[in-house]
Amino acid sequence: MPYERAAPAPNLVPIAFRAGGFLPRRIPFMAGATFAAALGLWWTATSLGWVSDLALPPPAGVLAAFSEMITNGMLVKHMAASLQRLLIGFALGGSFGIAVGFAIGLSSIARSSALPLVSALFPIPKIALLPLFILWLGIGEVSKVATIAFGVFSPMVIATFGGVDSVDRGLIRMAQSFGVPRWTIIRRIVLPGAMPAILSGARISASIAIILLTAAEMIGAQYGIGAMVLASGNLMRTEQLVAGVLVLSALGFSVSQGIGLAEKRLLRWR
Amino acid sequence: MDLVARNITHAYGGMRVLDDVSLTARGGEIVAVLGPSGCGKSTLLRIMGGLEKPVSGDVFTSGETAPGTLNPLTYVFQDFALVPWLSVTDNVMLPLQHHPMSDTDRRARVSSALARVNLSDFSAAYPKQLSGGMKQRASIARALAVEPAVFLMDEPLSALDAQTRDLLMEDLTRLWTETQFSAIYVTHNIAEAVRLGHSVAVLSRRPGRIREIVKIDMPLAERREGAPELIRARDAIWDLIRAEAAVADREISHAL
Ligand SMILES: Nc1ncnc2c1ncn2[C@@H]1O[C@H](COP(=O)(O)OP(=O)(O)O)[C@@H](O)[C@H]1O
Ligand SMILES: [Mg+2]
């Protein structure tokens, strides 16, 4: 026997597990149940008269307002006006923002000239520019679209050039060492490398765009979800107001889902 | 084609990194450059491949390159430098894309390079799906595909574990036996240097200076772990390193 087995200790105490928690997971069906509970509370509060219909209309009233707006075509009219402003403003601001972000990320001249300008522009609450744009461009669509585009532009610039800066220099040197042309390096190394940052910038600027859209429509528009919400408030048509707010929530949700989808497709390699 | 560095001296912000280094990579030969970490090996290799300008000294090539050579001086990097969002095939294809040739020729180059490193079955994989050794083989395939005149290898095996390193040394030996490429093979590992170098340039500590160039005549394909000729070379190199360490110790003790 090379060694003696130690005699067992008289009382064995199991060790405690200490590594629990800090790992939140998704519980299936919990989300649906939470929404159902919130709806139930809403329904109970309104049908038992805990809150007046004027302050918070019952779910059935909101539903009725929805169906009225669908049948008389107003929902489509408001949605179409809003979506058009949002899409054009976002596309304009986004593409200019990405272009300027790339320029700042790649050229010393752009970094020294455009970056300070964008940094000065960034903290302005862009809605403050709407009156100016109305003076310049009139009360029509262009001033609203310009406000949204401006609001999207500066966060997009900052996200893009941060993304370009974060691209692995080793990969760029590798490509240069193989004689890969500059434009190909930008297209195949820098752009995909900056894509995660560009997409998260798009997520942030999309929510900014929706805020600006609503605000701009409240300031002066005949059609649009923001205009509809404001008008409903003025007429104390709360059920229509709540319906409008729900539409805005759905709009924001679908935009963020869309970006999530783009992330899944474009960043598959991660 | 030969690659010749003459009297290279380099410094970073007053810190001298290379001191009057002259080195020649002759056609068909592997020159191992051996030196401790931080002595300026990577800097020397960057200078010799045109990725950095030396403070003084010159780098030349002399002689013709083979007709199929697309990128005469081609690096193999320690960290592989594979593009994460490109498949293995597309990584190997990337340096071919801008050269005027048919798509069929490009694809043929890629598949033959992948076959030579036994990665044909992984052509559609992304880098993150590969082991370290496979990543380095993919990066070697990318280099093979442009048919370099001189490979510039910067510690290509240093990021790998010991077993993988041995396997890859065998792969490199086989590849060299198939086509006698020339290479500058930078390493801090004596075993790698004597296994793969036709000659070993031993660098001093920073600032890197060439102490001696040790020739090893044994053919690459016959080299085995523990071969007497390799042990002799290793011991000779160890003596050089010991002598320098002793000098450095004396310098430090004088300075104290
Ligand atoms: N771009 C750089 N800027 C400043 N110092 C550097 C740079 N590259 C390398 N160095 C320094 O030069 C010395 C030699 O570096 P390197 O050539 O990478 O050595 P090795 O490859 O032999 O380990 C090190 O001290 C390193 O910190
Ligand atoms: Mg190094």
XYZ file of C-alpha atoms and ligand atoms in Angstrom:
554
model
C 0.000 0.000 0.000
C 1.644 3.213 -1.092
C -0.578 5.362 1.094
C -3.351 5.000 3.628
C -6.794 6.202 2.716
C -7.789 8.925 5.141
C -10.590 7.853 7.473
C -13.916 9.520 6.548
C -14.645 12.635 8.538
C -17.320 12.046 11.169
C -19.974 14.403 9.763
C -20.109 15.165 6.012
C -21.330 18.676 5.185
C -22.291 19.164 1.513
C -20.814 22.313 -0.045
C -23.264 25.027 -0.992
C -23.888 25.991 -4.656
C -22.888 29.641 -4.944
C -22.992 30.456 -8.630
C -26.707 31.194 -9.103
C -28.378 34.244 -10.614
C -27.120 36.926 -13.034
C -28.409 34.842 -15.935
C -31.819 36.225 -16.964
C -33.582 34.026 -19.500
C -36.756 34.297 -21.523
C -39.657 32.411 -20.018
C -41.974 31.114 -22.796
C -45.480 32.683 -22.996
C -44.655 35.136 -20.202
C -44.677 38.070 -22.612
C -48.147 37.208 -23.903
C -49.421 36.665 -20.386
C -48.087 40.067 -19.294
C -49.842 41.815 -22.173
C -53.062 39.960 -21.404
C -52.816 40.995 -17.748
C -52.236 44.649 -18.680
C -55.211 44.554 -21.056
C -57.315 42.902 -18.346
C -56.374 45.601 -15.842
C -57.223 48.291 -18.387
C -60.568 46.675 -19.136
C -61.408 46.246 -15.423
C -60.400 49.783 -14.515
C -62.537 51.312 -17.249
C -65.596 49.063 -16.968
C -65.737 49.386 -13.169
C -65.463 53.162 -13.521
C -62.162 53.517 -11.603
C -61.133 56.021 -14.268
C -63.369 58.217 -16.369
C -63.789 57.413 -20.060
C -62.388 60.813 -20.898
C -59.086 60.108 -19.129
C -58.744 56.558 -20.364
C -61.243 55.102 -22.825
C -62.160 51.417 -22.553
C -60.419 48.942 -24.899
C -63.655 48.501 -26.789
C -63.817 52.258 -27.449
C -60.276 52.271 -28.822
C -61.140 49.306 -31.003
C -64.219 51.127 -32.279
C -62.143 54.208 -33.046
C -59.725 51.987 -34.983
C -62.442 50.397 -37.072
C -64.036 53.784 -37.744
C -60.688 55.161 -38.968
C -60.162 52.097 -41.118
C -63.587 52.249 -42.723
C -63.499 55.989 -43.412
C -59.953 55.661 -44.787
C -58.381 58.130 -42.372
C -55.945 55.609 -40.882
C -54.432 54.849 -44.273
C -54.239 58.560 -45.086
C -52.449 59.414 -41.821
C -50.181 56.376 -42.031
C -49.240 57.053 -45.634
C -48.323 60.666 -44.853
C -46.231 59.647 -41.835
C -44.482 56.720 -43.482
C -43.549 58.786 -46.507
C -41.939 61.493 -44.339
C -40.213 58.935 -42.166
C -38.824 56.851 -45.008
C -37.598 59.762 -47.107
C -36.123 61.581 -44.111
C -34.458 58.455 -42.764
C -33.071 57.403 -46.140
C -31.702 60.882 -46.880
C -30.196 61.470 -43.449
C -28.939 57.908 -43.224
C -27.187 57.826 -46.581
C -25.595 61.250 -46.165
C -24.633 60.319 -42.622
C -22.968 57.085 -43.702
C -21.144 58.856 -46.538
C -19.846 61.633 -44.284
C -19.002 59.076 -41.575
C -16.884 57.150 -44.067
C -15.162 60.312 -45.205
C -14.313 61.197 -41.588
C -13.167 57.637 -40.965
C -10.912 57.518 -43.992
C -9.579 61.007 -44.698
C -7.604 63.386 -42.537
C -9.104 66.416 -44.294
C -12.675 65.301 -43.599
C -11.771 64.373 -40.030
C -10.317 67.803 -39.393
C -13.093 69.772 -41.103
C -16.368 67.837 -41.001
C -16.025 66.162 -37.614
C -15.986 69.389 -35.552
C -18.974 70.630 -37.549
C -20.954 67.444 -36.935
C -19.987 67.473 -33.255
C -21.406 70.988 -32.979
C -24.569 69.919 -34.777
C -25.044 66.766 -32.731
C -26.319 68.272 -29.444
C -28.943 70.526 -31.105
C -32.441 69.172 -30.490
C -33.314 69.039 -34.174
C -36.951 70.001 -33.637
C -35.614 73.481 -32.830
C -34.591 73.721 -36.479
C -38.113 73.100 -37.799
C -39.210 76.765 -37.598
C -36.092 77.707 -39.541
C -36.753 75.040 -42.145
C -40.354 76.248 -42.409
C -39.046 79.759 -43.097
C -36.659 78.439 -45.723
C -38.701 75.679 -47.293
C -42.309 76.470 -46.465
C -44.754 74.649 -44.222
C -45.064 71.661 -46.607
C -43.437 68.268 -46.669
C -39.889 69.407 -47.357
C -39.372 71.147 -44.023
C -40.597 68.087 -42.087
C -38.480 65.693 -44.099
C -35.470 67.993 -43.652
C -35.929 67.993 -39.884
C -36.058 64.204 -39.782
C -33.096 63.889 -42.140
C -31.033 66.239 -39.985
C -31.974 64.341 -36.856
C -30.840 61.079 -38.437
C -27.726 62.536 -40.042
C -25.552 63.401 -37.056
C -25.967 60.202 -34.997
C -25.401 58.228 -38.210
C -22.160 60.131 -38.899
C -20.900 59.487 -35.398
C -21.835 55.799 -35.426
C -20.327 55.251 -38.881
C -17.007 56.889 -38.275
C -16.713 55.097 -34.935
C -17.346 51.862 -36.801
C -14.747 52.675 -39.445
C -12.233 53.514 -36.712
C -12.873 50.190 -35.026
C -12.070 48.099 -38.120
C -9.078 45.847 -37.453
C -6.021 47.642 -38.912
C -4.336 44.255 -39.240
C -6.906 43.255 -41.865
C -6.338 46.466 -43.788
C -2.549 45.975 -43.722
C -3.069 42.383 -44.837
C -5.110 43.509 -47.828
C -2.543 46.183 -48.682
C 0.255 43.620 -48.454
C -1.551 41.651 -51.168
C -1.872 44.743 -53.335
C -5.668 44.884 -53.001
C -6.852 48.247 -54.407
C -8.050 50.917 -52.007
C -11.634 50.885 -53.208
C -11.875 47.117 -52.781
C -10.460 47.427 -49.265
C -13.156 49.971 -48.441
C -15.903 47.806 -49.913
C -14.860 44.386 -48.635
C -13.010 45.111 -45.382
C -13.970 48.536 -44.031
C -17.692 48.528 -44.877
C -18.482 45.082 -43.435
C -16.222 45.776 -40.467
C -18.116 48.988 -39.714
C -21.522 47.381 -40.338
C -22.292 46.416 -36.704
C -21.754 50.021 -35.625
C -23.734 51.382 -38.585
C -26.695 49.154 -37.749
C -26.715 50.088 -34.095
C -26.523 53.729 -35.206
C -29.514 53.075 -37.459
C -31.423 51.686 -34.487
C -30.809 54.841 -32.441
C -31.515 57.240 -35.282
C -34.718 55.430 -36.198
C -36.136 56.151 -32.766
C -34.971 59.766 -33.065
C -36.669 59.934 -36.464
C -39.997 58.783 -35.048
C -39.838 61.367 -32.274
C -39.075 64.122 -34.779
C -41.775 62.889 -37.144
C -44.420 63.092 -34.424
C -43.240 66.484 -33.212
C -43.056 67.939 -36.710
C -46.538 66.699 -37.524
C -47.860 68.225 -34.317
C -46.398 71.583 -35.230
C -48.008 71.799 -38.617
C -49.544 69.061 -40.694
C -52.990 68.154 -41.926
C -52.332 64.431 -42.168
C -49.987 62.170 -40.219
C -50.208 60.164 -37.021
C -48.745 63.032 -34.980
C -51.295 65.493 -36.374
C -54.079 63.001 -35.732
C -53.005 62.456 -32.109
C -52.838 66.195 -31.480
C -56.210 66.883 -33.100
C -57.849 64.054 -31.144
C -56.509 65.560 -27.924
C -57.873 68.969 -28.816
C -61.289 67.447 -29.526
C -61.057 65.327 -26.350
C -61.484 62.212 -28.490
C -59.345 60.101 -26.220
C -60.145 56.764 -27.844
C -58.788 58.043 -31.153
C -55.785 59.517 -29.362
C -54.945 56.190 -27.730
C -55.409 54.435 -31.069
C -52.871 56.852 -32.588
C -50.376 56.230 -29.808
C -50.736 52.473 -30.355
C -50.026 52.992 -34.048
C -46.836 54.891 -33.145
C -45.800 52.066 -30.858
C -46.377 49.539 -33.639
C -44.422 51.728 -36.040
C -41.409 51.932 -33.725
C -41.612 48.226 -33.010
C -41.660 47.244 -36.673
C -38.728 49.540 -37.484
C -36.656 47.968 -34.736
C -37.688 44.467 -35.854
C -36.631 45.380 -39.377
C -33.209 46.477 -38.167
C -32.951 43.295 -36.116
C -33.623 41.323 -39.277
C -30.947 43.261 -41.155
C -28.505 42.552 -38.317
C -29.255 38.863 -38.509
C -28.682 38.767 -42.254
C -25.691 41.096 -42.538
C -23.829 39.977 -39.419
C -24.236 36.241 -39.885
C -20.459 35.799 -39.734
C -20.323 36.817 -36.049
C 14.098 36.253 -57.121
C 16.293 37.421 -54.263
C 15.198 39.880 -51.605
C 18.035 41.952 -50.204
C 17.977 44.247 -47.174
C 21.035 46.484 -46.790
C 22.063 48.270 -43.615
C 18.577 48.656 -42.211
C 18.372 50.878 -39.160
C 15.074 51.781 -37.588
C 13.823 53.580 -34.497
C 10.471 54.409 -32.939
C 10.461 57.836 -31.329
C 14.136 57.711 -30.373
C 14.074 54.047 -29.352
C 16.404 52.159 -31.657
C 14.819 48.923 -32.802
C 17.074 47.709 -35.626
C 20.764 48.445 -35.949
C 22.433 48.078 -39.337
C 20.783 44.808 -40.342
C 21.674 43.289 -43.706
C 19.934 40.137 -44.829
C 19.381 38.300 -48.099
C 16.680 35.793 -48.958
C 17.981 33.796 -51.909
C 15.733 32.047 -54.392
C 14.593 28.661 -53.141
C 15.871 29.096 -49.593
C 14.281 29.680 -46.220
C 16.109 32.115 -43.967
C 15.001 31.782 -40.383
C 15.320 35.012 -38.392
C 15.614 34.120 -34.724
C 15.515 36.584 -31.872
C 13.854 37.285 -28.542
C 10.488 39.062 -28.342
C 10.753 42.767 -28.943
C 14.089 42.676 -30.755
C 12.621 44.075 -33.947
C 11.907 40.953 -36.030
C 8.402 42.007 -37.079
C 9.671 45.491 -37.807
C 12.396 44.068 -40.052
C 9.858 41.932 -41.890
C 7.472 44.866 -42.356
C 10.334 46.912 -43.758
C 11.410 44.136 -46.123
C 7.893 43.753 -47.538
C 7.203 47.468 -47.971
C 4.769 47.902 -45.082
C 7.076 50.301 -43.255
C 9.820 52.764 -44.223
C 13.142 52.344 -42.392
C 14.970 55.319 -40.908
C 17.930 54.338 -43.050
C 18.943 51.483 -45.304
C 17.413 50.013 -48.431
C 15.544 46.937 -49.573
C 15.892 45.595 -53.105
C 14.720 42.684 -55.151
C 16.867 41.216 -57.865
C 16.016 38.781 -60.606
C 12.873 37.786 -62.416
C 9.719 36.385 -60.851
C 7.925 33.339 -62.227
C 5.158 34.145 -64.755
C 2.373 33.042 -62.389
C 3.535 35.283 -59.551
C 0.847 37.840 -58.683
C 2.263 39.252 -55.454
C 6.032 38.758 -55.211
C 6.398 39.584 -51.509
C 3.620 37.896 -49.555
C 3.075 37.818 -45.811
C 1.816 35.070 -43.560
C 0.775 36.699 -40.303
C 1.016 35.411 -36.754
C -2.650 36.204 -36.078
C -3.669 34.756 -39.490
C -5.435 37.996 -40.571
C -8.380 36.120 -42.040
C -11.389 38.282 -42.850
C -14.115 37.064 -40.463
C -17.037 37.796 -42.808
C -15.559 35.933 -45.761
C -15.627 32.164 -46.180
C -12.341 30.306 -46.535
C -12.752 30.355 -50.326
C -13.488 34.076 -50.389
C -10.547 34.798 -48.103
C -8.233 33.037 -50.542
C -10.025 34.706 -53.468
C -9.745 38.255 -52.085
C -6.150 38.903 -53.267
C -6.906 37.421 -56.710
C -9.979 39.501 -57.476
C -8.183 42.561 -58.806
C -5.869 40.644 -61.105
C -6.921 40.363 -64.733
C -7.673 36.684 -65.273
C -10.695 34.523 -65.938
C -12.972 33.424 -63.118
C -12.105 29.837 -63.993
C -8.407 30.540 -63.453
C -9.161 32.247 -60.158
C -11.213 29.354 -58.927
C -8.541 26.908 -60.048
C -5.901 28.796 -58.078
C -8.111 28.815 -54.974
C -8.992 25.142 -55.102
C -5.429 24.053 -55.768
C -4.140 26.204 -52.887
C -6.783 24.790 -50.537
C -5.978 21.261 -51.667
C -2.295 21.824 -50.928
C -3.068 22.652 -47.297
C -5.775 19.960 -47.041
C -8.607 22.416 -46.513
C -10.738 21.545 -49.550
C -13.502 20.197 -47.316
C -13.698 23.493 -45.419
C -13.872 25.873 -48.355
C -17.335 27.118 -47.350
C -16.537 27.494 -43.638
C -16.106 30.847 -41.912
C -12.867 31.522 -39.990
C -14.568 31.295 -36.585
C -15.532 27.703 -37.391
C -11.896 26.648 -37.856
C -9.305 25.555 -35.302
C -6.136 27.616 -34.924
C -4.107 25.270 -37.086
C -6.752 25.309 -39.814
C -6.862 29.092 -39.709
C -3.143 29.279 -40.296
C -3.428 26.725 -43.104
C -6.136 28.885 -44.685
C -3.864 31.901 -44.449
C -1.012 29.878 -45.998
C -3.390 28.867 -48.815
C -4.160 32.551 -49.403
C -0.433 33.175 -49.750
C 0.121 30.131 -51.992
C -2.638 31.254 -54.348
C -0.708 34.381 -55.414
C 2.444 32.293 -56.030
C 4.853 34.540 -54.154
C 8.506 34.871 -55.011
C 9.310 35.318 -51.317
C 7.125 34.385 -48.355
C 7.452 36.745 -45.413
C 6.353 34.707 -42.419
C 5.990 36.462 -39.073
C 5.921 33.828 -36.331
C 3.289 31.846 -38.242
C 3.151 29.099 -35.626
C 3.436 31.142 -32.418
C -0.305 31.338 -31.814
C -0.679 27.548 -31.984
C -0.294 24.784 -29.422
C 2.760 22.511 -29.521
C 1.174 19.563 -31.345
C -0.443 21.737 -34.007
C 2.866 23.524 -34.433
C 4.672 20.232 -35.119
C 2.032 19.198 -37.656
C 2.258 22.539 -39.420
C 6.058 22.332 -39.531
C 5.608 19.060 -41.405
C 3.106 20.734 -43.730
C 5.520 23.576 -44.434
C 8.342 21.112 -45.097
C 6.128 19.228 -47.550
C 5.020 22.455 -49.267
C 8.633 23.569 -49.642
C 9.628 20.186 -51.027
C 6.833 20.463 -53.635
C 7.866 23.956 -54.790
C 11.144 25.352 -53.530
C 9.849 28.765 -52.486
C 12.025 31.282 -50.751
C 11.031 32.661 -47.415
C 12.049 34.781 -44.511
C 10.754 32.892 -41.509
C 10.675 35.002 -38.366
C 10.467 33.148 -35.060
C 11.539 33.248 -31.437
C 11.546 29.448 -31.292
C 14.891 27.707 -31.835
C 13.284 24.355 -32.725
C 11.278 25.976 -35.543
C 14.309 27.869 -36.813
C 16.515 24.767 -37.097
C 13.678 22.669 -38.527
C 12.743 25.058 -41.327
C 15.741 27.310 -41.968
C 18.393 26.641 -44.574
C 20.178 29.277 -42.580
C 19.369 30.906 -39.260
C 20.085 34.597 -38.760
C 20.453 35.066 -35.017
C 19.441 38.542 -33.874
C 20.585 40.208 -30.692
C 18.237 41.790 -28.215
C 16.832 45.205 -29.012
C 18.179 46.980 -30.932
C 18.229 43.980 -33.247
C 21.637 43.314 -34.771
C 22.690 40.219 -36.668
C 25.015 38.218 -34.400
C 25.662 35.403 -36.783
C 24.160 33.489 -39.660
C 24.252 29.753 -38.958
C 24.008 27.515 -42.036
C 22.262 24.151 -41.789
C 23.047 21.902 -44.751
C 20.705 19.011 -43.976
C 17.840 18.798 -46.542
C 14.504 19.954 -45.084
C 12.710 16.710 -45.903
C 15.224 14.672 -43.884
C 15.062 16.823 -40.770
C 13.578 15.103 -37.743
C 13.271 16.086 -34.143
C 16.578 15.096 -32.510
C 18.668 14.706 -35.693
C 22.355 15.172 -34.709
C 22.916 17.944 -37.263
C 19.964 19.912 -35.889
C 21.163 19.400 -32.324
C 24.577 20.745 -33.304
C 22.975 23.815 -34.875
C 20.724 24.311 -31.885
C 23.657 24.114 -29.479
C 25.685 26.561 -31.538
C 22.772 29.007 -31.463
C 22.295 28.472 -27.729
C 25.963 29.333 -27.158
C 25.471 32.605 -29.026
C 22.403 33.444 -26.979
C 24.099 32.554 -23.691
C 27.122 34.668 -24.497
C 24.882 37.610 -25.219
C 22.839 37.099 -22.062
C 26.066 37.094 -20.036
C 27.160 40.361 -21.662
C 23.760 41.884 -20.967
C 23.900 40.791 -17.316
C 27.332 42.394 -16.945
C 26.023 45.606 -18.487
C 23.132 45.677 -16.056
C 25.354 44.986 -13.060
C 27.646 47.840 -14.176
C 24.690 50.130 -14.541
C 23.391 49.368 -11.051
N 4.414 50.985 -34.542
C 5.221 51.018 -33.454
N 5.332 52.150 -32.722
C 6.149 52.204 -31.654
N 6.875 51.174 -31.199
C 6.816 50.021 -31.874
C 5.987 49.881 -33.030
N 6.118 48.619 -33.502
C 6.986 48.003 -32.683
N 7.403 48.835 -31.703
C 8.397 48.510 -30.669
O 9.575 48.124 -31.330
C 10.165 47.019 -30.694
C 10.327 45.874 -31.665
O 9.040 45.413 -32.044
P 8.812 44.166 -32.993
O 9.486 44.422 -34.289
O 7.361 43.909 -33.011
O 9.583 43.014 -32.202
P 9.473 41.436 -32.354
O 8.649 41.138 -33.561
O 10.894 40.982 -32.480
O 8.869 40.910 -31.110
C 9.285 46.666 -29.507
O 9.834 47.240 -28.363
C 7.980 47.323 -29.850
O 7.311 47.715 -28.681
Mg 6.774 40.142 -33.693
